[in-house]
Coordinates of C-alpha atoms and ligand atoms in Angstrom, one line a residue:
X6 CA -10.0 -34.0 -18.1
X7 CA -11.7 -32.6 -15.1
X8 CA -14.9 -30.9 -15.1
X9 CA -15.9 -28.0 -13.4
X10 CA -17.1 -28.8 -10.0
X11 CA -17.6 -25.6 -8.0
X12 CA -18.0 -21.8 -8.6
X13 CA -17.5 -19.6 -5.1
X14 CA -17.9 -16.0 -5.2
X15 CA -16.1 -13.5 -2.5
X16 CA -17.0 -10.2 -2.0
X17 CA -13.9 -8.6 -0.6
X18 CA -13.8 -4.9 0.9
X19 CA -11.2 -2.8 3.0
X20 CA -11.6 0.8 4.2
X21 CA -9.4 3.0 3.0
X22 CA -7.1 5.3 5.3
X23 CA -7.9 8.4 3.2
X24 CA -11.1 9.0 0.8
X25 CA -10.2 9.8 -2.7
X26 CA -12.5 11.4 -5.5
X27 CA -13.1 11.9 -8.9
X28 CA -15.6 13.9 -11.2
X29 CA -18.7 11.6 -10.5
X30 CA -17.6 9.8 -6.7
X31 CA -15.6 9.9 -3.9
X32 CA -14.3 6.5 -2.4
X33 CA -13.7 5.7 1.0
X34 CA -13.4 1.9 0.3
X35 CA -12.4 -0.5 -2.2
X36 CA -14.8 -3.6 -2.9
X37 CA -14.5 -6.2 -5.6
X38 CA -15.9 -9.2 -6.5
X39 CA -13.8 -12.4 -6.9
X40 CA -14.6 -16.0 -8.2
X41 CA -12.9 -18.9 -8.0
X42 CA -13.8 -21.8 -10.5
X43 CA -12.6 -25.2 -9.1
X44 CA -12.5 -28.3 -11.2
X45 CA -13.0 -31.9 -9.9
X46 CA -9.3 -32.5 -9.4
X47 CA -9.2 -29.6 -7.4
X48 CA -7.4 -27.3 -10.1
X49 CA -8.7 -23.8 -9.6
X50 CA -8.7 -20.6 -11.5
X51 CA -9.5 -17.0 -10.4
X52 CA -11.8 -14.3 -11.6
X53 CA -12.3 -10.9 -11.2
X54 CA -15.5 -8.6 -12.3
X55 CA -15.7 -4.5 -12.4
X56 CA -18.4 -2.8 -11.4
X57 CA -20.8 -3.0 -8.2
X58 CA -19.6 -6.1 -6.3
X59 CA -23.1 -7.3 -5.0
X60 CA -24.6 -7.1 -8.1
X61 CA -21.7 -9.1 -10.2
X62 CA -22.0 -11.7 -7.6
X63 CA -25.4 -12.1 -8.5
X64 CA -25.1 -12.4 -12.0
X65 CA -22.0 -15.2 -11.2
X66 CA -24.7 -17.0 -9.4
X67 CA -27.3 -16.5 -12.4
X68 CA -24.7 -18.2 -14.8
X69 CA -23.4 -21.0 -12.3
X70 CA -26.3 -23.7 -13.2
X71 CA -25.1 -23.4 -16.9
X72 CA -21.4 -24.4 -15.9
X73 CA -21.3 -26.9 -13.2
X74 CA -20.2 -30.2 -14.6
X75 CA -19.0 -28.7 -18.1
X76 CA -15.5 -28.9 -19.5
X77 CA -13.6 -26.0 -18.5
X78 CA -11.3 -26.4 -21.4
X79 CA -14.4 -25.7 -23.4
X80 CA -14.4 -22.0 -22.4
X81 CA -15.2 -20.7 -25.8
X82 CA -18.3 -22.7 -25.8
X83 CA -19.1 -21.8 -22.3
X84 CA -18.8 -17.9 -22.8
X85 CA -21.3 -18.5 -25.5
X86 CA -23.6 -20.2 -23.4
X87 CA -23.6 -17.5 -21.1
X88 CA -23.9 -14.6 -23.7
X89 CA -27.3 -16.1 -25.0
X90 CA -28.5 -16.9 -21.5
X91 CA -28.2 -13.1 -20.7
X92 CA -28.9 -11.6 -24.0
X93 CA -32.5 -11.0 -23.3
X94 CA -31.6 -8.9 -19.8
X95 CA -28.1 -7.9 -20.3
X96 CA -26.6 -7.2 -23.4
X97 CA -24.6 -4.2 -21.8
X98 CA -23.7 -3.2 -18.2
X99 CA -22.9 -5.7 -15.1
X100 CA -24.2 -8.7 -16.2
X101 CA -21.1 -8.6 -18.7
X102 CA -19.1 -8.0 -16.1
X103 CA -20.1 -11.5 -14.1
X104 CA -19.4 -13.0 -17.6
X105 CA -16.0 -11.4 -17.4
X106 CA -15.3 -12.9 -14.1
X107 CA -15.9 -16.3 -14.9
X108 CA -14.5 -16.0 -18.4
X109 CA -11.2 -14.8 -16.8
X110 CA -11.3 -17.4 -13.8
X111 CA -12.0 -20.2 -17.0
X112 CA -8.7 -19.0 -18.8
X113 CA -6.7 -19.1 -15.4
X114 CA -8.2 -22.8 -14.5
X115 CA -7.4 -23.7 -18.4
X116 CA -3.9 -22.4 -18.2
X117 CA -3.2 -24.4 -15.2
X118 CA -4.5 -27.6 -16.8
X119 CA -2.6 -27.2 -19.5
X120 CA 0.4 -26.0 -17.8
X121 CA 0.6 -22.9 -19.8
X122 CA 0.4 -19.2 -19.1
X123 CA -2.8 -17.2 -20.3
X124 CA -0.3 -15.1 -22.8
X125 CA 0.5 -18.7 -24.8
X126 CA -3.1 -19.5 -24.6
X127 CA -4.1 -16.2 -26.5
X128 CA -1.7 -16.3 -29.2
X129 CA 1.7 -16.0 -27.7
X130 CA 3.4 -12.8 -26.1
X131 CA 5.0 -10.3 -28.6
X132 CA 6.8 -8.8 -25.5
X133 CA 7.7 -10.1 -22.3
X134 CA 7.4 -6.8 -20.6
X135 CA 4.7 -4.4 -20.9
X136 CA 5.0 -0.6 -20.3
X137 CA 2.7 0.9 -17.6
X138 CA 1.5 4.5 -16.9
X139 CA 0.7 5.7 -13.4
X140 CA -3.2 6.4 -12.4
X141 CA -3.5 8.5 -9.8
X142 CA -3.6 12.4 -9.2
X143 CA -7.3 12.2 -7.8
X144 CA -8.9 14.9 -5.8
X145 CA -9.5 14.9 -2.0
X146 CA -11.1 17.1 0.4
X147 CA -8.2 19.1 1.7
X148 CA -6.7 22.6 0.5
X149 CA -3.6 22.8 -1.7
X150 CA -4.9 20.4 -4.0
X151 CA -2.6 21.6 -6.8
X152 CA 0.6 21.6 -5.0
X153 CA -0.2 17.7 -3.8
X154 CA -1.0 16.6 -7.3
X155 CA 2.6 18.3 -8.5
X156 CA 4.4 16.6 -5.8
X157 CA 2.4 13.1 -6.3
X158 CA 3.2 13.6 -9.8
X159 CA 6.8 13.9 -9.6
X160 CA 6.9 11.1 -7.3
X161 CA 5.4 8.5 -9.7
X162 CA 8.4 9.9 -12.2
X163 CA 11.0 9.2 -9.2
X164 CA 9.7 5.8 -9.2
X165 CA 10.4 5.4 -12.8
X166 CA 7.2 5.9 -14.6
X167 CA 7.3 7.5 -17.6
X168 CA 3.9 8.4 -18.0
X169 CA 1.1 9.3 -15.9
X170 CA -2.6 10.0 -16.0
X171 CA -4.6 12.8 -13.9
X172 CA -8.0 13.4 -13.4
X173 CA -9.8 16.6 -14.7
X174 CA -13.3 17.5 -14.3
X175 CA -13.3 20.3 -11.5
X176 CA -14.4 22.8 -14.3
X177 CA -12.3 24.1 -17.1
X178 CA -10.1 26.7 -15.4
X179 CA -9.4 24.7 -12.3
X180 CA -8.6 21.9 -14.7
X181 CA -6.2 24.1 -16.8
X182 CA -4.1 25.1 -13.7
X183 CA -3.5 21.4 -12.5
X184 CA -2.7 20.4 -15.6
X185 CA 0.0 23.1 -16.0
X186 CA 1.0 22.5 -12.5
X187 CA 1.5 18.8 -13.2
X188 CA 3.5 19.1 -16.3
X189 CA 5.8 21.8 -14.8
X190 CA 6.4 19.0 -11.9
X191 CA 7.5 16.2 -14.3
X192 CA 9.0 17.9 -17.0
X193 CA 8.6 17.6 -20.9
X194 CA 9.8 13.9 -21.0
X195 CA 7.1 12.1 -19.5
X196 CA 3.7 11.5 -21.2
X197 CA 0.8 13.3 -19.4
X198 CA -2.8 12.0 -19.9
X199 CA -6.0 13.7 -18.5
X200 CA -9.3 11.9 -17.5
X201 CA -12.5 13.8 -17.0
X202 CA -14.4 10.3 -16.4
X203 CA -17.3 12.1 -18.6
X204 CA -17.6 15.2 -16.9
X205 CA -18.2 17.6 -19.7
X206 CA -20.5 18.5 -22.1
X207 CA -18.8 19.1 -25.7
X208 CA -18.7 22.9 -25.2
X209 CA -16.5 22.4 -22.0
X210 CA -14.4 19.6 -23.5
X211 CA -13.3 22.1 -26.4
X212 CA -12.6 25.0 -23.8
X213 CA -10.5 22.5 -22.1
X214 CA -8.5 21.1 -24.7
X215 CA -7.7 24.5 -26.0
X216 CA -6.4 25.5 -22.6
X217 CA -4.1 22.2 -22.2
X218 CA -3.0 21.7 -25.9
X219 CA 0.3 23.5 -25.0
X220 CA 1.3 21.0 -22.3
X221 CA 1.6 17.9 -24.9
X222 CA -1.5 15.9 -23.7
X223 CA -1.1 12.3 -24.2
X224 CA -4.8 11.7 -24.4
X225 CA -8.1 12.8 -23.3
X226 CA -10.0 10.0 -21.6
X227 CA -13.8 10.1 -21.1
X228 CA -14.2 13.8 -22.2
X229 CA -18.1 13.7 -22.4
X230 CA -20.7 11.0 -21.5
X231 CA -20.2 7.6 -23.1
X232 CA -23.5 8.2 -24.8
X233 CA -22.6 11.2 -26.8
X234 CA -20.9 9.2 -29.9
X235 CA -21.5 12.5 -31.9
X236 CA -19.8 14.7 -29.1
X237 CA -16.7 12.3 -29.2
X238 CA -16.6 12.5 -33.0
X239 CA -16.8 16.1 -33.1
X240 CA -14.2 16.7 -30.3
X241 CA -11.7 14.5 -31.8
X242 CA -12.0 16.2 -35.2
X243 CA -11.0 19.4 -33.4
X244 CA -8.2 18.6 -31.6
X245 CA -5.0 16.9 -32.1
X246 CA -5.1 15.7 -28.7
X247 CA -5.7 12.1 -29.2
X248 CA -9.4 11.0 -27.8
X249 CA -9.7 7.9 -25.5
X250 CA -12.6 6.0 -24.4
X251 CA -14.4 3.0 -23.5
X252 CA -14.5 1.8 -20.0
X253 CA -18.0 2.4 -20.0
X254 CA -18.6 0.1 -23.1
X255 CA -19.4 -3.7 -23.1
X256 CA -18.8 -6.5 -25.5
X257 CA -17.9 -6.5 -29.0
X258 CA -21.2 -4.7 -30.2
X259 CA -20.9 -1.6 -28.1
X260 CA -16.9 -1.3 -29.4
X261 CA -18.6 -1.6 -32.9
X262 CA -20.5 1.5 -31.8
X263 CA -17.9 3.5 -30.7
X264 CA -15.6 2.6 -33.9
X265 CA -18.6 3.5 -36.3
X266 CA -18.9 6.9 -34.8
X267 CA -15.2 7.6 -35.1
X268 CA -15.4 8.6 -31.6
X269 CA -11.9 7.7 -30.3
X270 CA -8.2 7.0 -31.0
X271 CA -7.8 4.7 -28.3
X272 CA -10.1 2.3 -27.2
X273 CA -9.9 1.2 -23.2
X274 CA -12.1 -1.9 -22.6
X275 CA -12.2 -3.0 -19.2
X276 CA -11.1 -6.8 -19.5
X277 CA -13.1 -7.7 -16.3
X278 CA -16.6 -5.7 -17.4
X279 CA -16.4 -5.8 -21.1
X280 CA -17.0 -9.6 -21.6
X281 CA -13.4 -10.9 -20.2
X282 CA -10.6 -12.2 -22.2
X283 CA -12.8 -14.1 -24.7
X284 CA -14.5 -10.9 -25.8
X285 CA -11.6 -8.5 -25.3
X286 CA -9.8 -10.6 -28.0
X287 CA -12.8 -9.9 -30.2
X288 CA -12.8 -6.1 -29.5
X289 CA -8.9 -5.9 -30.1
X290 CA -9.6 -7.7 -33.7
X291 CA -12.4 -5.0 -34.4
X292 CA -10.1 -2.4 -33.2
X293 CA -7.2 -3.4 -35.2
X294 CA -9.6 -3.6 -38.3
X295 CA -10.5 0.2 -37.3
X296 CA -6.8 1.1 -36.7
X297 CA -8.0 2.4 -33.5
X298 CA -5.0 1.5 -30.3
X299 CA -6.2 -0.7 -27.4
X300 CA -5.2 0.3 -23.8
X301 CA -7.2 -1.5 -21.4
X302 CA -8.9 0.3 -18.2
X303 CA -7.7 -1.6 -15.2
X304 CA -8.6 -0.9 -11.6
X305 CA -8.7 -3.8 -9.4
X306 CA -6.8 -6.3 -7.9
X307 CA -3.4 -8.2 -9.0
X308 CA -6.0 -10.5 -10.8
X309 CA -7.1 -7.7 -13.1
X310 CA -3.6 -6.3 -13.5
X311 CA -2.1 -9.7 -14.6
X312 CA -5.4 -10.0 -16.7
X313 CA -4.3 -6.8 -18.1
X314 CA -0.5 -7.8 -18.6
X315 CA -1.4 -11.1 -20.6
X316 CA -3.7 -9.3 -22.8
X317 CA -1.4 -6.5 -23.8
X318 CA 1.7 -8.9 -24.4
X319 CA -0.2 -10.4 -27.2
X320 CA -1.4 -7.3 -28.9
X321 CA 0.2 -6.2 -32.3
X322 CA 1.2 -2.6 -32.7
X323 CA -0.1 -1.1 -35.6
X324 CA 0.5 -0.5 -38.5
X325 CA 3.9 -1.8 -37.6
X326 CA 7.4 -0.6 -38.0
X327 CA 11.0 -1.1 -36.3
X328 CA 10.7 1.4 -33.6
X329 CA 7.0 1.0 -32.8
X330 CA 5.2 2.5 -29.9
X331 CA 4.6 -0.1 -27.3
X332 CA 1.0 -0.3 -25.8
X333 CA 0.0 0.9 -22.5
X334 CA -1.2 -0.7 -19.4
X335 CA -3.0 1.4 -16.7
X336 CA -1.3 0.8 -13.4
X337 CA -3.8 2.3 -10.4
X338 CA -1.6 3.8 -7.9
X339 CA -4.3 4.9 -5.3
X340 CA -4.7 3.3 -2.0
X341 CA -6.0 -0.4 -2.3
X342 CA -5.1 -3.0 0.0
X343 CA -7.2 -5.4 -2.2
X344 CA -4.3 -5.0 -5.3
X345 CA -1.4 -4.5 -2.7
X346 CA -1.6 -7.1 0.1
X347 CA -4.6 -9.7 -0.9
X348 CA -3.0 -11.1 -4.3
X349 CA 0.5 -12.6 -5.1
X350 CA 2.8 -11.9 -6.5
X351 CA 2.8 -7.9 -5.9
X352 CA 3.4 -5.9 -9.4
X353 CA 5.8 -3.3 -9.4
X354 CA 7.1 -1.1 -12.3
X355 CA 11.0 -1.5 -13.2
X356 CA 12.0 1.2 -15.9
X357 CA 8.4 1.9 -16.7
X358 CA 7.3 -1.7 -17.3
X359 CA 5.9 -4.5 -15.6
X360 CA 7.2 -8.4 -16.5
X361 CA 4.3 -10.6 -17.8
X362 CA 3.7 -13.6 -15.6
X363 CA 5.1 -16.8 -16.7
X364 CA 3.7 -19.2 -14.5
X365 CA 0.5 -21.5 -15.7
X366 CA -2.5 -19.5 -15.9
X367 CA -2.9 -15.9 -14.9
X368 CA 0.2 -16.6 -12.6
X369 CA -1.4 -15.1 -9.7
X370 CA -2.9 -16.3 -6.5
X371 CA -4.9 -15.2 -3.7
X372 CA -4.0 -15.1 0.0
X373 CA -6.2 -17.3 1.8
X374 CA -6.1 -15.9 5.3
X375 CA -6.6 -12.2 3.9
X376 CA -9.4 -13.5 1.7
X377 CA -11.4 -14.7 4.9
X378 CA -10.6 -11.4 6.5
X379 CA -11.6 -8.8 3.6
X380 CA -14.6 -11.3 3.1
X381 CA -16.0 -10.4 6.5
X382 CA -19.5 -8.4 6.1
X383 CA -19.2 -4.7 6.6
Ligands
CA18 CA1 -10.8 6.3 -16.6

């Protein structure tokens, strides 16, 4: 079997036609760090990190000497080598995103070398399609936000989505009005989730759940600071709205802290940041032991989305019943040419779900011409 011959990083970026914002930040471009790991027989795998692209690139370069010349099929051992190398400096945070990107590329490469889709390597698919929900409904600078949110949400329903997630975090009163408008626009049969991106103190989050409880909220995501485990637990005790979080957690030990605090009903590891598919499987096992649902955060290119599809295709529904509620993958619908153009195939929902790729590896590839164009300095 071949050995790892080359590891290349690509920071790709594209300016957006229309900036958008959430409670913490405004985006006017989308930028991501991809990695390609190539074996000496020419077979390659793609990976992606979630977070500051230039920092992730530096992290990948830090780990590269550990990997060159090694057996890509021993990806678990390579994960451990990176983990041990980074432990003194980056137990949590962006160094884990660099490990994630490499780990994902190694799973893709392994699948291609063994002629098997990643879902098969992960234990075999429980489902051939994965339910998705639309993430959008961000803020912008223009007047008339509430009407625009209502129209946008209705548009997702028209596209076949059965669930949508909207941003909150503008203040309790404004949020409550926006949630009511979106609920009215989508009707009662569509699931509606809210996400504040840790905008609130416990007192504010509590006030918001009181105001929106009548609108049948599927979950409240990142209601308070990711460091406020006690606030998470307290809010969760006081509301019947399920509490979700975890996109800022890293590694199985980060999620152990979240679960030990009884902070969430739904864990949301980002597989391109939490430690990759290797660590994602451990987090899923830990969540299973705590009877916590896993619904990955996913906000990148088609590589990240394919990772989520393969991962969720192998997740068991707990505790198990004949008519079980299927797991959900986040499907970002905001403007993103890196997702829509750079990678193939283009994933589109049909009936609220997306087919899991069946080609070897992740089943996604990167357009070479666009990769060169999007990698130009900006
Ligand atoms: Ca989120």
